[in-house]
PDB file of N, CA and C in Angstrom:
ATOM      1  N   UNK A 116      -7.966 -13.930 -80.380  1.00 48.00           N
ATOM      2  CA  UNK A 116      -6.996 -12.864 -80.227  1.00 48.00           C
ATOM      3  C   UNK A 116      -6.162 -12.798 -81.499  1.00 48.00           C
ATOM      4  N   UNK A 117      -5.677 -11.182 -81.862  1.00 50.00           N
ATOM      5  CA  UNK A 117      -4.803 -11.413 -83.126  1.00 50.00           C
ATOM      6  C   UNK A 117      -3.916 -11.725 -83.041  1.00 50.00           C
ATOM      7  N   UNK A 118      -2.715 -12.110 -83.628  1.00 58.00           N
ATOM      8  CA  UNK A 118      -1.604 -11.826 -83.725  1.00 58.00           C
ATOM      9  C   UNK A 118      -0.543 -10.356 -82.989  1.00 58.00           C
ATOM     10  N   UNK A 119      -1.456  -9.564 -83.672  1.00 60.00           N
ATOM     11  CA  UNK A 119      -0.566  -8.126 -83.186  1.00 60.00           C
ATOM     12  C   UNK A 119      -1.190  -7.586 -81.475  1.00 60.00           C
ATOM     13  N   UNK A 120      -2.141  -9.133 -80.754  1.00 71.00           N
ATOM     14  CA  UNK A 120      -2.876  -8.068 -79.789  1.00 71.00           C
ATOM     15  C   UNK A 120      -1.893  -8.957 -78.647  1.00 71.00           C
ATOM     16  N   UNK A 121      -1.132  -7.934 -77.401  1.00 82.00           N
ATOM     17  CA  UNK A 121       0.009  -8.264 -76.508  1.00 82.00           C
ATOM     18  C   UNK A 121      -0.481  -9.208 -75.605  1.00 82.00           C
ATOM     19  N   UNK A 122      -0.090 -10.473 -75.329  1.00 84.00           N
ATOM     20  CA  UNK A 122      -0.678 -10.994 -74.195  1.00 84.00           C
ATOM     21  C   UNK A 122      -0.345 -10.780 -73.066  1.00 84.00           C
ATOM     22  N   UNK A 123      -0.979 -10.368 -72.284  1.00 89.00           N
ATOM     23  CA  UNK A 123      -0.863  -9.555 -71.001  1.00 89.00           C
ATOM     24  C   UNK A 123      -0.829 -10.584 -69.405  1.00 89.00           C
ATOM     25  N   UNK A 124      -0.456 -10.192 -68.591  1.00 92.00           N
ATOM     26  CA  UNK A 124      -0.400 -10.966 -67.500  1.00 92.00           C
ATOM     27  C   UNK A 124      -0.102 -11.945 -67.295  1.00 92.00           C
ATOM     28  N   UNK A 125       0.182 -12.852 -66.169  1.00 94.00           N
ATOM     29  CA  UNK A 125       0.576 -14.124 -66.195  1.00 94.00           C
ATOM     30  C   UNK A 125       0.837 -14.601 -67.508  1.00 94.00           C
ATOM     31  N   UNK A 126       0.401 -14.962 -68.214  1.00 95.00           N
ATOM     32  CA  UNK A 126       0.069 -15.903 -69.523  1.00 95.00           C
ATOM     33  C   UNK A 126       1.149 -15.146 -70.571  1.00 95.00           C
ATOM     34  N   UNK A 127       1.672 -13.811 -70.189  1.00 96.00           N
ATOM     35  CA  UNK A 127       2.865 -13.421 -70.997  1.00 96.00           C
ATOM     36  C   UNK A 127       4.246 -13.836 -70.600  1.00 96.00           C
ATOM     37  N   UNK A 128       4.396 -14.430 -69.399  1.00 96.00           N
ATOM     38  CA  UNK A 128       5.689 -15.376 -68.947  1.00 96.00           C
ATOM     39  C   UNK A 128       5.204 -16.688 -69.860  1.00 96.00           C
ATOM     40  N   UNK A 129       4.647 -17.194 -69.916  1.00 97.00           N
ATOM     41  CA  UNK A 129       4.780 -18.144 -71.063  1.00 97.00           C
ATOM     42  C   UNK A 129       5.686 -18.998 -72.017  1.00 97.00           C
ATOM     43  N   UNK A 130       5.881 -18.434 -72.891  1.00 97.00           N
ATOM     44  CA  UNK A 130       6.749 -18.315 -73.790  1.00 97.00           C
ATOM     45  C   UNK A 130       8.627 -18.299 -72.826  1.00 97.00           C
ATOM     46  N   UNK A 131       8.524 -17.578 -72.063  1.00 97.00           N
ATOM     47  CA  UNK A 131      10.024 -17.214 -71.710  1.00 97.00           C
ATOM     48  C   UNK A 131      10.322 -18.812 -70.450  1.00 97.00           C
ATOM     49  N   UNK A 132       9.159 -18.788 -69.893  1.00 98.00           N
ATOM     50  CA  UNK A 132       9.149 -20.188 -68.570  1.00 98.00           C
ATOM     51  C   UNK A 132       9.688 -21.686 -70.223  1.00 98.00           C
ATOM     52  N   UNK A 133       8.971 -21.495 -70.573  1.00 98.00           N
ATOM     53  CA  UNK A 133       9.103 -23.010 -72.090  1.00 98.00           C
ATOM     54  C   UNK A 133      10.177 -23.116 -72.365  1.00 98.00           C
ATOM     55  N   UNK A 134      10.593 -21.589 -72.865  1.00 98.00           N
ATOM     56  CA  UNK A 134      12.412 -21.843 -73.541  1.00 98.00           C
ATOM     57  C   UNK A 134      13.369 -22.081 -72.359  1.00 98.00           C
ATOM     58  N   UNK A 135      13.392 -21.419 -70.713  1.00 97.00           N
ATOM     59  CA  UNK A 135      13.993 -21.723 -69.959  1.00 97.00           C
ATOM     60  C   UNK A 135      14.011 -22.776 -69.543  1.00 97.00           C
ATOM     61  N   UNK A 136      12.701 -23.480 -68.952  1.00 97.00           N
ATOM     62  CA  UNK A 136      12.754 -24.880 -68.377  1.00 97.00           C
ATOM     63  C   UNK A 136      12.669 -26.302 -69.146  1.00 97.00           C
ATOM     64  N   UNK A 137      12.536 -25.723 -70.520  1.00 97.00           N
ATOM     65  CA  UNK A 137      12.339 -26.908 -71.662  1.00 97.00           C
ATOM     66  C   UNK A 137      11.131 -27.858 -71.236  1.00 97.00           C
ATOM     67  N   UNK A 138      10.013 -27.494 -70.408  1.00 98.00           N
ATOM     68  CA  UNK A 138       8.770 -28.223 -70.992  1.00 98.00           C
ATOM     69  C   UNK A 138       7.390 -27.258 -70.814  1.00 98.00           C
ATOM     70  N   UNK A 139       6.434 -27.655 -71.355  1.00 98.00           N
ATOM     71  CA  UNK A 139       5.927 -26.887 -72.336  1.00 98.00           C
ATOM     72  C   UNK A 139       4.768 -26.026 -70.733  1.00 98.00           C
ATOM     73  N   UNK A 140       3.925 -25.356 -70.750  1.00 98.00           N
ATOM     74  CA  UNK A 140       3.265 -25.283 -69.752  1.00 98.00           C
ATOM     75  C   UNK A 140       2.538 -25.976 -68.892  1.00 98.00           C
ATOM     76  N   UNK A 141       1.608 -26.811 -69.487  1.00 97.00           N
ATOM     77  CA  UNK A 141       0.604 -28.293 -69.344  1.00 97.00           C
ATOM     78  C   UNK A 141       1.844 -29.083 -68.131  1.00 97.00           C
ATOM     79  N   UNK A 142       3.016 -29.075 -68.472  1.00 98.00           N
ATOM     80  CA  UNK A 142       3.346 -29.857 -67.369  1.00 98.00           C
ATOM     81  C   UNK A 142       3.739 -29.194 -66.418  1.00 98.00           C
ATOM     82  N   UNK A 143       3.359 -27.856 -66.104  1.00 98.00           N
ATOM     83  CA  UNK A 143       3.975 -26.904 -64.701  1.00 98.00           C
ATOM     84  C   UNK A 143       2.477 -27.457 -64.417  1.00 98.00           C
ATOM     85  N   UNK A 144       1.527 -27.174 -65.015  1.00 98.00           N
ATOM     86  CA  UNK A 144       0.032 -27.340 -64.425  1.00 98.00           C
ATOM     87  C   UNK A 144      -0.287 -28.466 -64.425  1.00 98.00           C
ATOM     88  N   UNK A 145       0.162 -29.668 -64.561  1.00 98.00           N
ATOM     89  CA  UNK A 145      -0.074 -31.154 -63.965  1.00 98.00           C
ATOM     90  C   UNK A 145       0.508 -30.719 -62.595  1.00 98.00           C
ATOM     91  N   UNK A 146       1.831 -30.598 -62.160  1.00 98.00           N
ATOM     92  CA  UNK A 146       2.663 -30.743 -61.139  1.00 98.00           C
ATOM     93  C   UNK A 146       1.726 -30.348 -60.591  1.00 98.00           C
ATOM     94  N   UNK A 147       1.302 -28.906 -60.777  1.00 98.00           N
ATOM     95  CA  UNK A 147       0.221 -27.981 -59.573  1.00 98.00           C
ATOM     96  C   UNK A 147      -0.783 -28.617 -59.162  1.00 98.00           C
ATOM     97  N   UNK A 148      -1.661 -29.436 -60.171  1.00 98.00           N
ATOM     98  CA  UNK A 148      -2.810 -30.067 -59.462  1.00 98.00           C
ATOM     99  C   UNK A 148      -2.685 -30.936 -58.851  1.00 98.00           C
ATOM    100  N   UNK A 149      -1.248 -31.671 -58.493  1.00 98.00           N
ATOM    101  CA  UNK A 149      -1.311 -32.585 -57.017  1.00 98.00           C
ATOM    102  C   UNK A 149      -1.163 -31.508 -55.989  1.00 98.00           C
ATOM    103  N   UNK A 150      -0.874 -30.057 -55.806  1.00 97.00           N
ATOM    104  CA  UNK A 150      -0.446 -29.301 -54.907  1.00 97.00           C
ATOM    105  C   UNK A 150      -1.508 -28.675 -54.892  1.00 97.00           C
ATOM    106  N   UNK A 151      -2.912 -29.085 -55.194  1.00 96.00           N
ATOM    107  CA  UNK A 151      -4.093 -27.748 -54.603  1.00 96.00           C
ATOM    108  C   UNK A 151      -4.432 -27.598 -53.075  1.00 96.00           C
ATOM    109  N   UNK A 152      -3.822 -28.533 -52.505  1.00 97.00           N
ATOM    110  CA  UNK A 152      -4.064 -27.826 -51.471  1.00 97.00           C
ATOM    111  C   UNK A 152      -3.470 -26.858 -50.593  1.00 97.00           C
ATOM    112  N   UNK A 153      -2.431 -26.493 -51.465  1.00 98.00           N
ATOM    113  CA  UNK A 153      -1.311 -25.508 -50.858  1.00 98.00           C
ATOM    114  C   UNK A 153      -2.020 -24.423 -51.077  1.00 98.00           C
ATOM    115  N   UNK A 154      -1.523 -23.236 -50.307  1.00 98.00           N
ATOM    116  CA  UNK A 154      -1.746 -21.607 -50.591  1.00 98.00           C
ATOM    117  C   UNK A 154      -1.135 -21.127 -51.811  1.00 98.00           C
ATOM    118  N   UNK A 155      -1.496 -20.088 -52.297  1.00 98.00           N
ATOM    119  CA  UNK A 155      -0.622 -19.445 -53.484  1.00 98.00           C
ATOM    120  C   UNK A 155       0.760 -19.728 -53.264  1.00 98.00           C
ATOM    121  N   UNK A 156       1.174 -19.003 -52.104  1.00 98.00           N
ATOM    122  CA  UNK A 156       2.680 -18.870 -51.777  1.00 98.00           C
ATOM    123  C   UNK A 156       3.444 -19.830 -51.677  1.00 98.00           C
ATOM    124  N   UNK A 157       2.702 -21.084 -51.175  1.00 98.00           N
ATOM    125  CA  UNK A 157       3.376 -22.564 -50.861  1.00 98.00           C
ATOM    126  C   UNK A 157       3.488 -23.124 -51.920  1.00 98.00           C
ATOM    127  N   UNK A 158       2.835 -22.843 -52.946  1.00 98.00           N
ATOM    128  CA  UNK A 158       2.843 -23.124 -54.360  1.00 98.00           C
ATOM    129  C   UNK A 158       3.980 -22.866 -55.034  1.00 98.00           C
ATOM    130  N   UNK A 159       4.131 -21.617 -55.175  1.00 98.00           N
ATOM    131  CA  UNK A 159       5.247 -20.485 -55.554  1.00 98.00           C
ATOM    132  C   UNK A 159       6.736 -21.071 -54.891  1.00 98.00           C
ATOM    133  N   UNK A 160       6.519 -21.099 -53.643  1.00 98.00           N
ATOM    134  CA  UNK A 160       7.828 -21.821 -52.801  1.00 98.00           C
ATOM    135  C   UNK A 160       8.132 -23.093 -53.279  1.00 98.00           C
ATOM    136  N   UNK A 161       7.166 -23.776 -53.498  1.00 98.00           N
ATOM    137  CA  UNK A 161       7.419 -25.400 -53.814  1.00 98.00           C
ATOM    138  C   UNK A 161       7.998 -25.617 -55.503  1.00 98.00           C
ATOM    139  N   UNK A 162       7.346 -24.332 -56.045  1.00 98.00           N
ATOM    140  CA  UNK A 162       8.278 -24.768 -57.954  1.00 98.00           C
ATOM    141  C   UNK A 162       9.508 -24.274 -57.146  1.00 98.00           C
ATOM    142  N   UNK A 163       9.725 -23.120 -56.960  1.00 98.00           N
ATOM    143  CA  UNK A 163      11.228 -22.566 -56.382  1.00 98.00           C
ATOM    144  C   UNK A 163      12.172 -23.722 -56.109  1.00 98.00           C
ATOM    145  N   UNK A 164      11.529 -24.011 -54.734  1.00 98.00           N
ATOM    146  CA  UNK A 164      12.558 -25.416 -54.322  1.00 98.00           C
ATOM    147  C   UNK A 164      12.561 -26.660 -54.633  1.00 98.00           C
ATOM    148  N   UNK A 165      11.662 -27.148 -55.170  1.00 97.00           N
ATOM    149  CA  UNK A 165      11.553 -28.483 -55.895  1.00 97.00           C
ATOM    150  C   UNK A 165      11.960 -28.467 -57.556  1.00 97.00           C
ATOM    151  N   UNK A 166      11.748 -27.560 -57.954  1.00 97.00           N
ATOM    152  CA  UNK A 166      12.192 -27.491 -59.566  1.00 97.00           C
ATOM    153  C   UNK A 166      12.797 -26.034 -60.115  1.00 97.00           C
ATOM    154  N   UNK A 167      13.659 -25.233 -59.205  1.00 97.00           N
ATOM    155  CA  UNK A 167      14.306 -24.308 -59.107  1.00 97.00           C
ATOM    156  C   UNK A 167      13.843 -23.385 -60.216  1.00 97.00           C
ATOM    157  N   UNK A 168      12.466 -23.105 -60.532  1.00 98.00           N
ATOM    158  CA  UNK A 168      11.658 -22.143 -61.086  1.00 98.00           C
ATOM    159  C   UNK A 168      12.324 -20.651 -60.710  1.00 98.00           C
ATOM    160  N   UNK A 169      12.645 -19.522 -61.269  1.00 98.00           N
ATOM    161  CA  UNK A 169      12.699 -18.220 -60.541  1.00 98.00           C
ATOM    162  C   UNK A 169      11.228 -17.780 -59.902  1.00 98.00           C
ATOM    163  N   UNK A 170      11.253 -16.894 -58.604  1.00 98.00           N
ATOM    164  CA  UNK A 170      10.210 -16.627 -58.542  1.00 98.00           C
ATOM    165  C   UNK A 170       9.231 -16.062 -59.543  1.00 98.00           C
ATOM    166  N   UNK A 171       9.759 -14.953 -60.151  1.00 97.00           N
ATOM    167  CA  UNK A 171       8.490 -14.338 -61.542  1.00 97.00           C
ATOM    168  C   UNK A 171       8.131 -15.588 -62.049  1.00 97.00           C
ATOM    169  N   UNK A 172       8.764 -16.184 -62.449  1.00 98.00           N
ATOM    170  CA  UNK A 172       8.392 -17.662 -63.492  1.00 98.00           C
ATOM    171  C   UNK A 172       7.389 -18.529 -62.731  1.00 98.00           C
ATOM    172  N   UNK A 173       7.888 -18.903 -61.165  1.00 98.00           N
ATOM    173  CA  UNK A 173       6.742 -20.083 -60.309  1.00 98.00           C
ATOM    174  C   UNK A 173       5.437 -19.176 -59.866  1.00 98.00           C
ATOM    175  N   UNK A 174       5.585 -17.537 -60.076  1.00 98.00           N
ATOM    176  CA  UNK A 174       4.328 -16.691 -59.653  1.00 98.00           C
ATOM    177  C   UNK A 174       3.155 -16.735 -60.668  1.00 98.00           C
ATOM    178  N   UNK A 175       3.913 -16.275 -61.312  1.00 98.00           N
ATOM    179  CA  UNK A 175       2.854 -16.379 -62.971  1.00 98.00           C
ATOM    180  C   UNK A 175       2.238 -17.625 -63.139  1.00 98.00           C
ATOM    181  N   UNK A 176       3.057 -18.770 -63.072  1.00 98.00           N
ATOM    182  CA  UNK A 176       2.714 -20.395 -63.003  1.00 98.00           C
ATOM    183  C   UNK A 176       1.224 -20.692 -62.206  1.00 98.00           C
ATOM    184  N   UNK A 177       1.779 -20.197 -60.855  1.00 98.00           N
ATOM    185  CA  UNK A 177       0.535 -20.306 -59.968  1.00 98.00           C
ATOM    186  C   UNK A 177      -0.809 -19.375 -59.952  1.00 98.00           C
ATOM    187  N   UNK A 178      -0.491 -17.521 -60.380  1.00 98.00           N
ATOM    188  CA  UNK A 178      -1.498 -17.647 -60.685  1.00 98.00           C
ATOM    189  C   UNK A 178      -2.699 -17.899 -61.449  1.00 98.00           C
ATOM    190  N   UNK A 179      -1.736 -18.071 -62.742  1.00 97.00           N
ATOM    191  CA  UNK A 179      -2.894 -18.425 -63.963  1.00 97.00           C
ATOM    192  C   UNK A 179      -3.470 -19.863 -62.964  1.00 97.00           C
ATOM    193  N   UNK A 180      -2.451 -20.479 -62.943  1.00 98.00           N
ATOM    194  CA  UNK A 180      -3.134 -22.074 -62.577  1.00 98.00           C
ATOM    195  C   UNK A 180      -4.198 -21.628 -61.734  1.00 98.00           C
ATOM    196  N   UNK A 181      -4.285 -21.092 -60.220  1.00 98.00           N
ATOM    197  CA  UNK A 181      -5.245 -20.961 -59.510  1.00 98.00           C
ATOM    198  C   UNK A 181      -6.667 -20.029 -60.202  1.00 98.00           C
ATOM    199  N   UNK A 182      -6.526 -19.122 -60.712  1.00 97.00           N
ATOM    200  CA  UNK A 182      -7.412 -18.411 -61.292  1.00 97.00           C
ATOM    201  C   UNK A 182      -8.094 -19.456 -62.204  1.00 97.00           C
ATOM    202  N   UNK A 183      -7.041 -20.704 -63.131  1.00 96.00           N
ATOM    203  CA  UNK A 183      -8.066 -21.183 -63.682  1.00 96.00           C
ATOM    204  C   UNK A 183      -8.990 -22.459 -63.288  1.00 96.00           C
ATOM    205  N   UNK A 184      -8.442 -22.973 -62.055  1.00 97.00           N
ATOM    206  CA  UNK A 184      -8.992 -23.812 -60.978  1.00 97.00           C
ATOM    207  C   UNK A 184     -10.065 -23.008 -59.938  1.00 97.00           C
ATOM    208  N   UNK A 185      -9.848 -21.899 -60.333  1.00 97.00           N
ATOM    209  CA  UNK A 185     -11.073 -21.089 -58.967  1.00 97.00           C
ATOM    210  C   UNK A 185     -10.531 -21.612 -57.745  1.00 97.00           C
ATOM    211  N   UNK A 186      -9.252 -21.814 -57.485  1.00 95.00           N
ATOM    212  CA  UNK A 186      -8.755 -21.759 -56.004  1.00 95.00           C
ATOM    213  C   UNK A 186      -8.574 -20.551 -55.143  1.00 95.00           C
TER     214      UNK A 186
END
């Protein structure tokens, strides 16, 4: 991908989740893979209340993660 080409979807919260929560992505997606057996939503609920994620921020989180786990 270039430089000038927009990254789109999930993967464009990125950048904004890093500077807010101060660690880098790799560790939202460790946390997640002890939680595969949750649903999307329980997922989403669990950054919320366990690591006070905003929802846009714990949504995006989960779905890249699941899309890239094929959950």
């Amino acid at each position: 991908m270039s430089n000038t080409e927009k990254v789109k979807g999930p993967a464009s919260y990125f950048p904004a989740i890093e500077a807010k929560y101060g660690h880098p992505i790799e560790h939202w997606f460790k946390l997640l893979s002890a939680q595969k057996q949750m649903k999307h939503m329980e997922m989403v609920n669990w950054l919320k209340q366990e690591h006070e994620l905003g929802h846009g921020h714990a949504n995006a989180l989960v779905a890249y993660f699941r899309d890239k786990e094929k959950l």
